[in-house]
Amino acid sequence: DDSANRRLTLSEAFLSADAVLMTLQNIVEGLVVYPKVIEKHIRQELPFMCTENIIMAVVKAGGDRQVCHEHIRVLSQEAGLAVKRDGLDNDLMERIRQHPYFQSILNQLDSLLDPSTFVGRAPDQVTEFLKDEVAPVLKKYEGKISEKSVTLEI
C-alpha cells in the first residue's frame, strides 16, 4: 500500500503547480509592451529578413541569382559590421538602393520591406484562437476567475 506516499506526492504536485501558475501570473501581470521599441527592432532586422525577396525580385526582373546573391551577401556583411562594430543603424537598404545592380527593382523595395508580408496568417490565427479556444473557457468560468493580483516574495 503506497497511500501515504501518494498523499504526500499528490499534495506536493498540486502545490508545485500552484507555485508555477502564480509565478506565471506574476510575470504576465508585469508584462509591458512598448510598440515603438518593437518597431525599432523590426526596422533594424527587416532588411536582413527581406534579402531573399530582393533576390527573387531581381531574378524575376532578369538578373542572375548567383551574382545577386553575392552582392546581397557583401552588402549584408558590410551593413551588419557597421551595426555591430560601430553601433550604427542598419543601412542595408540604402546600400542596396545605391548599388547599380539593384536599379531594376528600386520601385519595388518599399513593398518588399512591408513587415505585414512576413507574418503570414498569424493575425488571423490569433483571432481565431481567441474566439474559438479562449473565449469559451473564459465564458465557462465567468464569475469564478479571481481578479486578485499575485505578489511573489523571493
XYZ file of N, CA and C in Angstrom:
462
model
N 0.852 -1.190 0.000
C 0.000 0.000 0.000
C 0.891 1.244 0.000
N 0.700 2.061 -0.998
C 1.515 3.270 -1.091
C 0.681 4.525 -0.847
N -0.413 4.386 -0.082
C -1.320 5.518 0.115
C -0.636 6.690 0.825
N 0.267 6.435 1.747
C 0.966 7.529 2.437
C 1.835 8.303 1.442
N 2.524 7.570 0.604
C 3.367 8.217 -0.404
C 2.515 9.030 -1.384
N 1.391 8.464 -1.805
C 0.509 9.169 -2.744
C -0.058 10.426 -2.127
N -0.462 10.359 -0.849
C -0.994 11.557 -0.193
C 0.053 12.662 -0.189
N 1.288 12.312 0.039
C 2.370 13.290 0.093
C 2.707 13.826 -1.301
N 2.907 12.948 -2.261
C 3.341 13.393 -3.593
C 2.243 14.132 -4.347
N 0.992 13.699 -4.203
C -0.093 14.404 -4.882
C -0.251 15.822 -4.355
N -0.201 15.984 -3.050
C -0.341 17.333 -2.495
C 0.840 18.210 -2.900
N 2.048 17.638 -2.920
C 3.221 18.413 -3.343
C 3.130 18.785 -4.819
N 2.581 17.897 -5.617
C 2.426 18.188 -7.045
C 1.472 19.360 -7.251
N 0.359 19.382 -6.502
C -0.580 20.490 -6.625
C 0.028 21.793 -6.120
N 0.790 21.732 -5.034
C 1.461 22.935 -4.536
C 2.487 23.444 -5.549
N 3.193 22.528 -6.185
C 4.166 22.921 -7.215
C 3.469 23.558 -8.410
N 2.381 22.954 -8.848
C 1.626 23.513 -9.972
C 1.095 24.896 -9.617
N 0.614 25.068 -8.397
C 0.121 26.364 -7.939
C 1.240 27.401 -7.950
N 2.423 27.013 -7.490
C 3.560 27.936 -7.477
C 3.952 28.344 -8.894
N 3.939 27.395 -9.815
C 4.271 27.701 -11.210
C 3.246 28.669 -11.791
N 1.968 28.417 -11.542
C 0.920 29.291 -12.064
C 0.992 30.685 -11.448
N 1.296 30.764 -10.155
C 1.439 32.075 -9.513
C 2.631 32.837 -10.093
N 3.714 32.138 -10.339
C 4.886 32.783 -10.941
C 4.548 33.288 -12.337
N 3.879 32.464 -13.118
C 3.476 32.854 -14.465
C 2.548 34.066 -14.428
N 1.582 34.058 -13.520
C 0.665 35.185 -13.398
C 1.425 36.448 -13.021
N 2.371 36.330 -12.108
C 3.174 37.478 -11.691
C 3.956 38.053 -12.874
N 4.518 37.182 -13.679
C 5.286 37.633 -14.848
C 4.370 38.323 -15.851
N 3.238 37.699 -16.156
C 2.331 38.233 -17.168
C 1.714 39.553 -16.715
N 1.365 39.669 -15.443
C 0.783 40.919 -14.959
C 1.767 42.074 -15.056
N 3.050 41.775 -14.976
C 4.056 42.826 -15.064
C 4.544 43.086 -16.477
N 3.977 42.374 -17.434
C 4.410 42.489 -18.821
C 4.004 43.842 -19.395
N 4.960 44.529 -19.987
C 4.701 45.812 -20.629
C 5.199 45.716 -22.066
N 4.365 46.128 -22.996
C 4.731 46.111 -24.408
C 4.934 47.550 -24.864
N 6.067 47.800 -25.468
C 6.383 49.125 -25.988
C 6.403 49.049 -27.517
N 5.309 49.430 -28.166
C 5.225 49.311 -29.626
C 6.352 50.031 -30.373
N 6.786 51.167 -29.880
C 7.853 51.905 -30.572
C 9.174 51.142 -30.524
N 9.436 50.453 -29.432
C 10.655 49.645 -29.333
C 10.569 48.473 -30.308
N 9.396 47.867 -30.398
C 9.191 46.764 -31.339
C 9.403 47.258 -32.771
N 8.828 48.419 -33.096
C 9.006 48.988 -34.434
C 10.478 49.220 -34.743
N 11.225 49.723 -33.763
C 12.654 49.983 -33.968
C 13.396 48.679 -34.266
N 13.105 47.638 -33.500
C 13.769 46.348 -33.725
C 13.403 45.770 -35.096
N 12.159 45.930 -35.479
C 11.737 45.451 -36.798
C 12.485 46.204 -37.890
N 12.573 47.538 -37.748
C 13.305 48.326 -38.750
C 14.764 47.897 -38.842
N 15.339 47.478 -37.726
C 16.738 47.061 -37.723
C 16.934 45.685 -38.365
N 16.003 44.775 -38.164
C 16.175 43.400 -38.639
C 15.514 43.110 -39.982
N 14.481 43.853 -40.312
C 13.725 43.579 -41.531
C 14.574 43.596 -42.805
N 15.510 44.522 -42.952
C 16.326 44.486 -44.175
C 17.045 43.151 -44.374
N 17.533 42.557 -43.298
C 18.196 41.257 -43.427
C 17.183 40.166 -43.776
N 15.984 40.284 -43.206
C 14.957 39.272 -43.450
C 14.459 39.291 -44.896
N 14.463 40.453 -45.526
C 13.851 40.549 -46.857
C 14.842 40.314 -47.991
N 16.074 39.944 -47.673
C 17.062 39.776 -48.746
C 16.664 38.687 -49.743
N 16.057 37.620 -49.283
C 15.630 36.562 -50.213
C 14.568 37.093 -51.169
N 13.653 37.926 -50.645
C 12.632 38.522 -51.505
C 13.262 39.450 -52.541
N 14.309 40.156 -52.140
C 15.016 41.038 -53.075
C 15.670 40.206 -54.175
N 16.306 39.119 -53.776
C 16.938 38.244 -54.775
C 15.890 37.722 -55.762
N 14.735 37.293 -55.255
C 13.682 36.782 -56.143
C 13.189 37.869 -57.091
N 13.061 39.107 -56.587
C 12.608 40.212 -57.442
C 13.625 40.510 -58.534
N 14.905 40.486 -58.183
C 15.954 40.737 -59.182
C 15.945 39.640 -60.245
N 15.825 38.395 -59.820
C 15.797 37.279 -60.776
C 14.580 37.407 -61.687
N 13.442 37.774 -61.102
C 12.228 37.947 -61.900
C 12.405 39.069 -62.930
N 13.222 40.080 -62.560
C 13.486 41.201 -63.475
C 14.601 40.874 -64.470
N 15.103 39.640 -64.437
C 16.098 39.221 -65.415
C 17.522 39.136 -64.901
N 17.722 39.341 -63.596
C 19.064 39.285 -63.029
C 19.539 37.863 -62.789
N 20.822 37.720 -62.565
C 21.437 36.425 -62.286
C 21.390 36.158 -60.783
N 20.836 35.021 -60.403
C 20.665 34.699 -58.981
C 21.993 34.666 -58.234
N 22.996 34.038 -58.795
C 24.290 33.917 -58.107
C 24.966 35.274 -57.938
N 24.931 36.082 -58.967
C 25.532 37.424 -58.897
C 24.789 38.268 -57.863
N 23.472 38.204 -57.919
C 22.648 38.952 -56.959
C 22.940 38.501 -55.532
N 23.000 37.197 -55.342
C 23.273 36.659 -54.009
C 24.611 37.167 -53.488
N 25.607 37.206 -54.327
C 26.930 37.681 -53.902
C 26.888 39.165 -53.525
N 26.194 39.975 -54.314
C 26.061 41.401 -53.971
C 25.338 41.562 -52.630
N 24.260 40.818 -52.450
C 23.499 40.875 -51.191
C 24.377 40.427 -50.031
N 25.120 39.373 -50.216
C 25.991 38.860 -49.152
C 27.014 39.912 -48.731
N 27.666 40.523 -49.689
C 28.687 41.532 -49.380
C 28.057 42.740 -48.693
N 26.956 43.238 -49.250
C 26.293 44.407 -48.663
C 25.753 44.099 -47.268
N 25.220 42.900 -47.075
C 24.699 42.500 -45.757
C 25.811 42.428 -44.725
N 26.937 41.871 -45.115
C 28.060 41.788 -44.179
C 28.581 43.175 -43.828
N 28.657 44.068 -44.800
C 29.101 45.433 -44.528
C 28.133 46.137 -43.578
N 26.843 46.017 -43.854
C 25.835 46.656 -43.005
C 25.839 46.044 -41.607
N 25.947 44.723 -41.530
C 25.984 44.047 -40.230
C 27.186 44.462 -39.413
N 28.315 44.616 -40.059
C 29.527 45.045 -39.366
C 29.373 46.473 -38.838
N 28.772 47.341 -39.626
C 28.551 48.718 -39.181
C 27.628 48.762 -37.965
N 26.627 47.883 -37.950
C 25.701 47.819 -36.810
C 26.416 47.290 -35.573
N 27.125 46.181 -35.727
C 27.737 45.504 -34.576
C 28.988 46.207 -34.067
N 29.849 46.609 -34.967
C 31.123 47.182 -34.550
C 30.988 48.663 -34.194
N 30.232 49.414 -35.021
C 30.174 50.859 -34.856
C 28.899 51.343 -34.178
N 27.938 50.434 -33.943
C 26.694 50.823 -33.277
C 25.788 51.675 -34.147
N 25.964 51.616 -35.452
C 25.151 52.417 -36.365
C 23.824 51.721 -36.659
N 22.894 52.476 -37.213
C 21.636 51.882 -37.650
C 21.887 51.008 -38.874
N 20.997 50.075 -39.088
C 21.110 49.179 -40.233
C 20.827 49.967 -41.519
N 21.821 50.106 -42.357
C 21.666 50.853 -43.605
C 21.714 49.950 -44.838
N 21.369 48.700 -44.667
C 21.428 47.751 -45.778
C 20.576 48.210 -46.958
N 19.378 48.718 -46.690
C 18.515 49.138 -47.793
C 19.118 50.314 -48.545
N 19.755 51.221 -47.835
C 20.423 52.337 -48.513
C 21.565 51.825 -49.377
N 22.305 50.874 -48.863
C 23.400 50.284 -49.641
C 22.850 49.626 -50.909
N 21.729 48.935 -50.771
C 21.114 48.289 -51.937
C 20.610 49.338 -52.922
N 19.971 50.394 -52.396
C 19.463 51.458 -53.275
C 20.594 52.130 -54.062
N 21.748 52.255 -53.433
C 22.881 52.932 -54.075
C 23.641 52.034 -55.050
N 23.470 50.737 -54.925
C 24.244 49.802 -55.756
C 23.620 49.715 -57.152
N 24.423 49.868 -58.190
C 23.879 49.858 -59.556
C 23.186 48.548 -59.951
N 23.576 47.433 -59.357
C 22.988 46.148 -59.738
C 21.488 46.086 -59.433
N 21.036 46.841 -58.433
C 19.647 46.732 -57.977
C 18.729 47.808 -58.555
N 19.202 48.566 -59.538
C 18.396 49.644 -60.116
C 17.088 49.133 -60.724
N 17.099 47.906 -61.218
C 15.903 47.369 -61.885
C 14.733 47.137 -60.932
N 14.998 47.086 -59.633
C 13.898 46.808 -58.682
C 13.718 47.924 -57.657
N 14.315 49.080 -57.872
C 14.211 50.169 -56.892
C 12.766 50.507 -56.555
N 11.891 50.486 -57.556
C 10.488 50.825 -57.304
C 9.761 49.759 -56.483
N 10.359 48.591 -56.295
C 9.725 47.511 -55.527
C 10.226 47.416 -54.087
N 11.313 48.109 -53.773
C 11.949 47.912 -52.461
C 11.012 48.207 -51.294
N 10.231 49.286 -51.387
C 9.341 49.612 -50.267
C 8.320 48.509 -50.023
N 7.766 47.952 -51.096
C 6.783 46.876 -50.901
C 7.454 45.602 -50.396
N 8.712 45.372 -50.795
C 9.436 44.196 -50.298
C 9.759 44.326 -48.814
N 9.781 45.565 -48.308
C 10.096 45.820 -46.897
C 8.851 45.908 -46.014
N 7.688 45.629 -46.549
C 6.456 45.713 -45.767
C 6.427 44.589 -44.735
N 6.472 44.942 -43.433
C 6.522 43.901 -42.391
C 5.334 42.948 -42.427
N 4.181 43.422 -42.883
C 2.993 42.562 -42.877
C 3.136 41.374 -43.827
N 4.075 41.446 -44.777
C 4.259 40.324 -45.700
C 5.047 39.180 -45.068
N 5.528 39.377 -43.852
C 6.348 38.354 -43.204
C 5.606 37.604 -42.095
N 4.353 37.961 -41.832
C 3.646 37.339 -40.710
C 2.680 36.234 -41.123
N 2.463 36.098 -42.417
C 1.582 35.033 -42.877
C 0.181 35.162 -42.305
N -0.344 34.065 -41.814
C -1.702 34.033 -41.262
C -1.740 34.301 -39.762
N -0.619 34.675 -39.173
C -0.552 34.824 -37.717
C -1.671 35.702 -37.144
N -1.951 36.895 -37.695
C -3.040 37.701 -37.113
C -4.383 36.982 -37.132
N -4.704 36.322 -38.243
C -5.970 35.583 -38.332
C -5.991 34.403 -37.366
N -4.860 33.715 -37.248
C -4.788 32.565 -36.348
C -4.977 32.989 -34.895
N -4.417 34.124 -34.520
C -4.593 34.612 -33.151
C -6.056 34.945 -32.902
N -6.674 35.646 -33.847
C -8.090 35.998 -33.702
C -8.951 34.741 -33.583
N -8.696 33.762 -34.439
C -9.451 32.504 -34.388
C -9.233 31.778 -33.066
N -7.998 31.736 -32.589
C -7.697 31.053 -31.335
C -8.421 31.726 -30.170
N -8.378 33.050 -30.135
C -9.064 33.763 -29.053
C -10.565 33.505 -29.092
N -11.138 33.527 -30.293
C -12.579 33.329 -30.434
C -12.987 31.882 -30.162
N -12.244 30.929 -30.726
C -12.657 29.525 -30.664
C -12.190 28.782 -29.416
N -11.060 29.177 -28.852
C -10.485 28.437 -27.727
C -10.559 29.202 -26.403
N -10.126 30.448 -26.414
C -10.031 31.202 -25.161
C -11.397 31.694 -24.690
N -12.166 32.296 -25.585
C -13.462 32.864 -25.198
C -14.390 31.834 -24.545
N -14.526 30.609 -25.085
C -15.399 29.632 -24.432
C -14.944 29.270 -23.011
N -13.647 29.180 -22.796
C -13.141 28.846 -21.459
C -13.411 29.997 -20.499
N -13.171 31.222 -20.949
C -13.448 32.375 -20.088
C -14.933 32.455 -19.756
N -15.780 32.178 -20.745
C -17.222 32.217 -20.503
C -17.633 31.136 -19.501
N -17.047 29.954 -19.636
C -17.371 28.832 -18.745
C -17.067 29.180 -17.289
N -15.975 29.915 -17.084
C -15.560 30.240 -15.715
C -15.868 31.686 -15.336
N -16.763 32.312 -16.073
C -17.137 33.692 -15.786
C -17.680 33.804 -14.354
N -17.194 34.751 -13.631
C -17.603 34.941 -12.248
C -16.797 34.127 -11.258
N -16.036 33.153 -11.735
C -15.227 32.312 -10.856
C -13.743 32.676 -10.921
N -13.377 33.488 -11.917
C -11.975 33.865 -12.083
C -11.668 35.034 -11.167
N -10.652 34.865 -10.358
C -10.274 35.896 -9.396
C -9.529 37.028 -10.089
N -9.825 38.238 -9.680
C -9.108 39.411 -10.185
C -7.958 39.769 -9.253
N -7.763 38.934 -8.234
C -6.728 39.193 -7.236
C -5.342 39.119 -7.877
N -4.529 40.125 -7.602
C -3.175 40.167 -8.129
C -2.266 39.289 -7.277
N -1.236 38.758 -7.911
C -0.293 37.887 -7.219
C 0.989 38.656 -6.965
N 1.479 38.564 -5.732
C 2.791 39.138 -5.436
C 3.686 38.017 -4.937
N 4.878 38.005 -5.467
C 5.837 36.990 -5.063
C 6.907 37.620 -4.198
N 7.229 36.937 -3.135
C 8.325 37.376 -2.279
C 9.391 36.298 -2.324
N 10.514 36.667 -2.878
C 11.589 35.687 -3.026
C 12.739 36.065 -2.122
